[in-house]
Every structure is written in C-alpha cells, then in structure tokens.
Amino acid sequence: MDMPWGGIIQRYRRFLPITEETPIITLNEGDTPLLPAPALAERIELNISLYLKCEGFNPTGSFKDRGMTVAISKALEEGSQAVICASTGNTAASAAAYSARAKLKCMVLLPHGSIALGKLAQSITHGAKVVALKGNFDDAFRLVKEACSRHPITLVNSINPYRIEGQKSGAFEICDVLGDAPTYHAIPVGNAGNICAYWKGYCEYHEAGISRSRPRMLGFQAEGAAPIVRGEPVEAPETIATAIRIGNPASWKGAEAARDESGGLIQAVSDEEILEAYHMLASVEGVFVEPASAASVAGVRKLAGRGYFKDASEDASVVCILTGHGLKDPDLAISQAAEPSAVEPQIEVVEEFLGLCQPALV
Ligand SMILES: *Cc1c(COP(=O)(O)O)cnc(C)c1O
C-alpha cells in the first residue's frame, strides 16, 4: 500500500525549509482535487482545457493551511509561544486551528463587520483571541506588525516567508497531476502572497527538471479592491469578495514580478462578474466556493470573451485556483436566493411546492 497522505511537509519536504529539529504540525492539508471542468469551459466559451484546483477541501476550508503548517511548525521550532495575524478571515481560521494543535497562543485582528460568518466561527471555536477592529484589513495588518515589534510574538501573515514556502506546494500538486505545468494559471489576488507562492513553486519544479514549462500567471482583483491594476493603493476597498478586500497588498512587488516574468497579467473583475462565476461553479460543476475564489473563473471568462486564448494551442490548459469553500460565507449564499418558506407536512402541499403533478387516481 502507498504511504497514506500525511500533509504537504511530508510530501514535499525536500523543497521546504524543514530540518531534523522541526516538529511537524499538520492537519493533513493539501492533496486537493484538480477537477476537469469541461461543462463550465463550454458555458464560458473557453476553447482550452479548464481545471479547477479545489482548495476549499483543505482542513480549515482554504489554501491558507498549506502555508500555516510550515509557519506554525517553524514557530514551534524557534521556541515561539504565541502567533498573531491580521486577516480577512481565512488566515485567522487556519492560524487558530494549527495553533490549537501546536498548543500555541493565537491572536487575530479582524476588520469588524466584513468577516464571513464561517471564518469568524472557526477562529473563535479553535480558541484564538479575536479582536474585531474598527478599521479595514490594511489597518489590522499595520497593527499586527507593530505588535510584533513590541512583543515576542510570531507574525503568521504571508510576509512570513514560511507561509509562501508551504503555499508553493499547490503548484507542485498541479504539475504532479498534469505531468507538466498548465499553460495558464488563474488566481484571485488579495494580499498577493499566493500568486507569488505559486510562481515560486512552478519555477522550482522547472529548475529541478520535474516540469518542462511554466505557466502564464493570470491574477484577478475585485474592481473595488484593485490596487495593483490601478497602480496605487485603494483607501477604502469594497467588494463582496471579502477575502480579497485589500487596498495595499503586502506582496505587491512580488505579484508584479510573477506577472511580468511569466508573461501574464493582473486584471480586475466586478462583483457582478464574480457572482455570476460563483453561481456557474455551483450549478454547472457542483463546486461550492466562497466569492473571492470565483474571481479566477470570472477572470478567465472575461479573457475568453476578449479572445485572449484564441491563439492557444490545442492542448493548452488553464487551472483556476478556487481558494476557499462556499460554506465559509453562508450569509452571501443565502442572500443570493430566496430563503425557502416553511410548509405543512402534507404530501399534497409538498407536491404543489415542488411543482409535481398529482398522480392519476386508479
Ligand atoms: C487569502 C485568500 C485569498 C487571497 O490570497 P492572497 O495570498 O492574499 O492574495 C483569496 N481567496 C481566499 C478564499 C483567501 O482566503
């Protein structure tokens, strides 16, 4: 029997800054599905193969776990007693879960009122000290950096290099499944750590001779939170995709480098386009994601509509990173539909509601 999956550190150890002394804290993250999505490709009139990398299948429901297993393991190795992060929700949920497992104190600063309910519930339930900040993510990020300069606490935002190291494993998995890098890699961009991590992963696999090519990196920001597209910070970022509601990304330069070195692009998609992609993913492919994740599909759809892929070769492929699970943001999902009304428990009533015809009487 093959060795059972034991998380990304076990699988990709030789590419990671792990030593004999590192205590491995894992929830068996990674090994997420790479789903072919031919029906969605047809629906968005895409002429190349479409794959969905479903990162919502990670232990806490987002890709953040790939980075957190390394960041928390290294924090423990370095003798840290406590970690802190600013978060739009998923970093906090992941930090809280891995800290619980590592018996580290975990503190999180969240922008009050713009955290999806599932993420807040996770952070609280895993036992993190949660501060709801009257401010946005960028304020929270500034404050955690200041806290770290005043106290012996480890920062586990994506400027912690171990986060990027872990997150690059997503690129390895894609290459392992496809046998090479895809032609294009589409990804939502918030604080911009993940686009850098994937590019690093693709480059390392290429340099190691494991893959023959590297993809063009296609990054997508929400229109109301698109500082990299606009070329300047956004004071008051706004979007329903709360995970990427960031006005001044920490890894701005790295994201631009990934874009330019790969011959890719970073563009904006509107909330409306994000929501359309969100519904298509759920109804056409059966994949429930949180709104930010749908930005990658919305972006590919937009590019396809403009003929961006028209000169691509027949065997070209695009992988869309679906960064987080749909159950993270139940409020948004419910708000998108009419909540079902309660009916009497009688077959005739149920039939009427379901639009089922009465069976013929015998
Ligand atoms: C964190 C996050 C992002 C943004 O990733 P960055 O590395 O900040 O660019 C996108 N989607 C989801 C679901 C996230 O949790």
XYZ file of N, CA, C and O in Angstrom, residues 59-125:
268
model
N -8.111 21.310 5.273
C -8.722 21.067 6.589
C -9.560 22.224 7.143
O -10.614 21.987 7.720
N -9.111 23.463 6.993
C -9.948 24.556 7.509
C -10.708 25.244 6.377
O -11.318 26.294 6.579
N -10.681 24.678 5.182
C -11.516 25.173 4.097
C -10.894 26.218 3.200
O -11.596 26.836 2.395
N -9.580 26.434 3.301
C -8.932 27.330 2.351
C -7.467 26.943 2.162
O -6.915 26.163 2.950
N -6.838 27.526 1.136
C -5.430 27.224 0.840
C -4.483 27.675 1.945
O -3.319 27.290 1.961
N -4.960 28.531 2.857
C -4.087 29.070 3.895
C -3.418 27.954 4.703
O -2.329 28.145 5.250
N -4.043 26.783 4.762
C -3.487 25.672 5.537
C -2.128 25.209 5.002
O -1.294 24.729 5.763
N -1.917 25.328 3.701
C -0.628 24.907 3.115
C 0.533 25.709 3.691
O 1.621 25.187 3.925
N 0.287 27.005 3.884
C 1.323 27.862 4.434
C 1.404 27.744 5.938
O 2.484 27.820 6.537
N 0.236 27.528 6.552
C 0.193 27.544 8.015
C 0.895 26.337 8.621
O 1.526 26.445 9.671
N 0.842 25.179 7.960
C 1.523 24.000 8.520
C 3.019 24.281 8.639
O 3.648 23.902 9.633
N 3.593 24.990 7.669
C 5.025 25.303 7.722
C 5.285 26.426 8.726
O 6.184 26.343 9.561
N 4.463 27.486 8.671
C 4.677 28.640 9.561
C 4.564 28.241 11.032
O 5.373 28.670 11.867
N 3.578 27.429 11.352
C 3.386 27.034 12.760
C 4.456 26.031 13.199
O 4.981 26.108 14.315
N 4.813 25.113 12.316
C 5.888 24.164 12.657
C 7.191 24.911 12.943
O 7.903 24.614 13.912
N 7.508 25.902 12.116
C 8.753 26.669 12.295
C 8.674 27.563 13.539
O 9.658 27.741 14.248
N 7.505 28.129 13.802
C 7.341 28.964 15.004
C 7.630 28.126 16.249
O 8.324 28.566 17.174
N 7.135 26.905 16.248
C 7.347 25.999 17.371
C 8.828 25.643 17.491
O 9.410 25.670 18.577
N 9.429 25.338 16.348
C 10.858 25.001 16.329
C 11.690 26.150 16.899
O 12.657 25.936 17.625
N 11.289 27.380 16.577
C 12.058 28.541 17.011
C 11.714 28.977 18.436
O 12.161 30.030 18.896
N 10.882 28.200 19.109
C 10.596 28.455 20.515
C 9.531 29.503 20.780
O 9.386 29.999 21.892
N 8.764 29.841 19.745
C 7.711 30.836 19.918
C 6.599 30.306 20.830
O 6.326 29.105 20.866
N 5.995 31.227 21.597
C 4.883 30.847 22.475
C 3.544 31.310 21.916
O 2.505 30.822 22.333
N 3.607 32.286 21.002
C 2.364 32.880 20.527
C 2.522 33.372 19.091
O 3.606 33.793 18.686
N 1.423 33.306 18.352
C 1.421 33.834 16.986
C 0.294 34.850 16.841
O -0.679 34.843 17.609
N 0.440 35.724 15.849
C -0.579 36.743 15.600
C -0.722 36.955 14.103
O 0.226 36.743 13.342
N -1.933 37.332 13.672
C -2.119 37.703 12.262
C -3.261 38.696 12.130
O -4.148 38.771 12.975
N -3.177 39.489 11.061
C -4.332 40.261 10.593
C -4.969 39.394 9.534
O -4.277 38.646 8.851
N -6.299 39.483 9.385
C -6.897 38.538 8.454
C -8.230 39.030 7.927
O -8.972 39.716 8.619
N -8.524 38.664 6.677
C -9.880 38.836 6.167
C -10.703 37.598 6.521
O -11.820 37.444 6.064
N -10.130 36.700 7.309
C -10.888 35.576 7.854
C -10.205 34.227 7.752
O -10.116 33.488 8.734
N -9.712 33.892 6.572
C -9.182 32.539 6.390
C -7.809 32.318 7.022
O -7.531 31.232 7.523
N -6.956 33.325 6.991
C -5.666 33.188 7.664
C -5.903 32.969 9.154
O -5.272 32.110 9.784
N -6.853 33.723 9.714
C -7.175 33.600 11.134
C -7.703 32.201 11.453
O -7.266 31.575 12.429
N -8.615 31.706 10.628
C -9.195 30.375 10.867
C -8.101 29.312 10.847
O -8.059 28.415 11.685
N -7.204 29.438 9.883
C -6.135 28.458 9.735
C -5.120 28.574 10.883
O -4.740 27.573 11.496
N -4.719 29.805 11.188
C -3.765 30.024 12.286
C -4.346 29.486 13.594
O -3.641 28.853 14.391
N -5.631 29.718 13.802
C -6.283 29.272 15.041
C -6.263 27.750 15.146
O -5.962 27.189 16.207
N -6.558 27.075 14.043
C -6.613 25.604 14.061
C -5.226 24.997 14.280
O -5.043 24.126 15.142
N -4.237 25.471 13.525
C -2.885 24.900 13.654
C -2.257 25.256 15.001
O -1.498 24.466 15.569
N -2.587 26.439 15.525
C -2.088 26.824 16.850
C -2.670 25.931 17.928
O -1.977 25.555 18.883
N -3.946 25.592 17.785
C -4.579 24.696 18.761
C -3.813 23.381 18.794
O -3.475 22.860 19.860
N -3.494 22.869 17.621
C -2.785 21.595 17.517
C -1.358 21.691 18.065
O -0.831 20.724 18.610
N -0.759 22.879 17.906
C 0.621 23.073 18.362
C 0.691 23.562 19.816
O 1.778 23.723 20.363
N -0.466 23.811 20.408
C -0.559 24.386 21.758
C 0.158 25.732 21.840
O 0.841 26.045 22.809
N -0.003 26.530 20.814
C 0.500 27.910 20.812
C -0.679 28.851 21.046
O -1.806 28.558 20.638
N -0.390 29.977 21.669
C -1.411 31.031 21.777
C -1.600 31.654 20.401
O -0.635 31.852 19.665
N -2.837 31.967 20.064
C -3.102 32.567 18.756
C -3.952 33.818 18.927
O -4.980 33.791 19.614
N -3.495 34.903 18.323
C -4.230 36.171 18.387
C -4.543 36.632 16.974
O -3.676 36.561 16.101
N -5.759 37.078 16.758
C -6.114 37.519 15.399
C -6.816 38.870 15.429
O -7.643 39.135 16.304
N -6.461 39.724 14.478
C -7.120 41.021 14.314
C -7.940 40.978 13.032
O -7.390 40.780 11.940
N -9.250 41.167 13.174
C -10.145 41.070 12.024
C -10.874 42.386 11.826
O -11.291 43.014 12.799
N -11.041 42.828 10.581
C -11.844 44.039 10.358
C -13.303 43.776 10.742
O -13.936 42.874 10.190
N -13.786 44.531 11.705
C -15.147 44.346 12.209
C -16.174 44.481 11.085
O -16.096 45.397 10.275
N -17.106 43.546 11.034
C -18.231 43.669 10.103
C -17.959 43.181 8.697
O -18.877 43.136 7.886
N -16.716 42.797 8.357
C -16.515 42.303 6.994
C -15.825 40.939 6.972
O -15.081 40.626 6.064
N -16.118 40.150 7.999
C -15.599 38.780 8.040
C -16.770 37.829 7.810
O -17.788 37.925 8.488
N -16.607 36.922 6.847
C -17.670 35.940 6.602
C -17.869 35.108 7.870
O -16.918 34.768 8.569
N -19.130 34.783 8.121
C -19.538 34.148 9.382
C -18.789 32.857 9.694
O -18.362 32.628 10.829
N -18.599 32.017 8.696
C -17.942 30.726 8.927
C -16.529 30.905 9.451
O -16.068 30.158 10.324
N -15.830 31.891 8.917
C -14.430 32.115 9.284
C -14.319 32.620 10.721
O -13.444 32.204 11.482
N -15.221 33.510 11.088
C -15.251 34.051 12.443
C -15.543 32.918 13.425
O -14.878 32.769 14.454
N -16.529 32.076 13.058
C -16.898 30.944 13.916
C -15.698 30.020 14.117
O -15.457 29.537 15.234
N -14.937 29.778 13.078
C -13.772 28.900 13.195
C -12.740 29.474 14.169
O -12.258 28.783 15.060
N -12.387 30.745 13.968
C -11.361 31.361 14.814
C -11.751 31.289 16.282
O -10.938 30.948 17.143
N -13.001 31.605 16.565
C -13.478 31.597 17.950
C -13.462 30.179 18.505
O -12.967 29.922 19.596
N -13.971 29.234 17.731
C -14.111 27.864 18.225
C -12.762 27.185 18.442
O -12.602 26.383 19.356
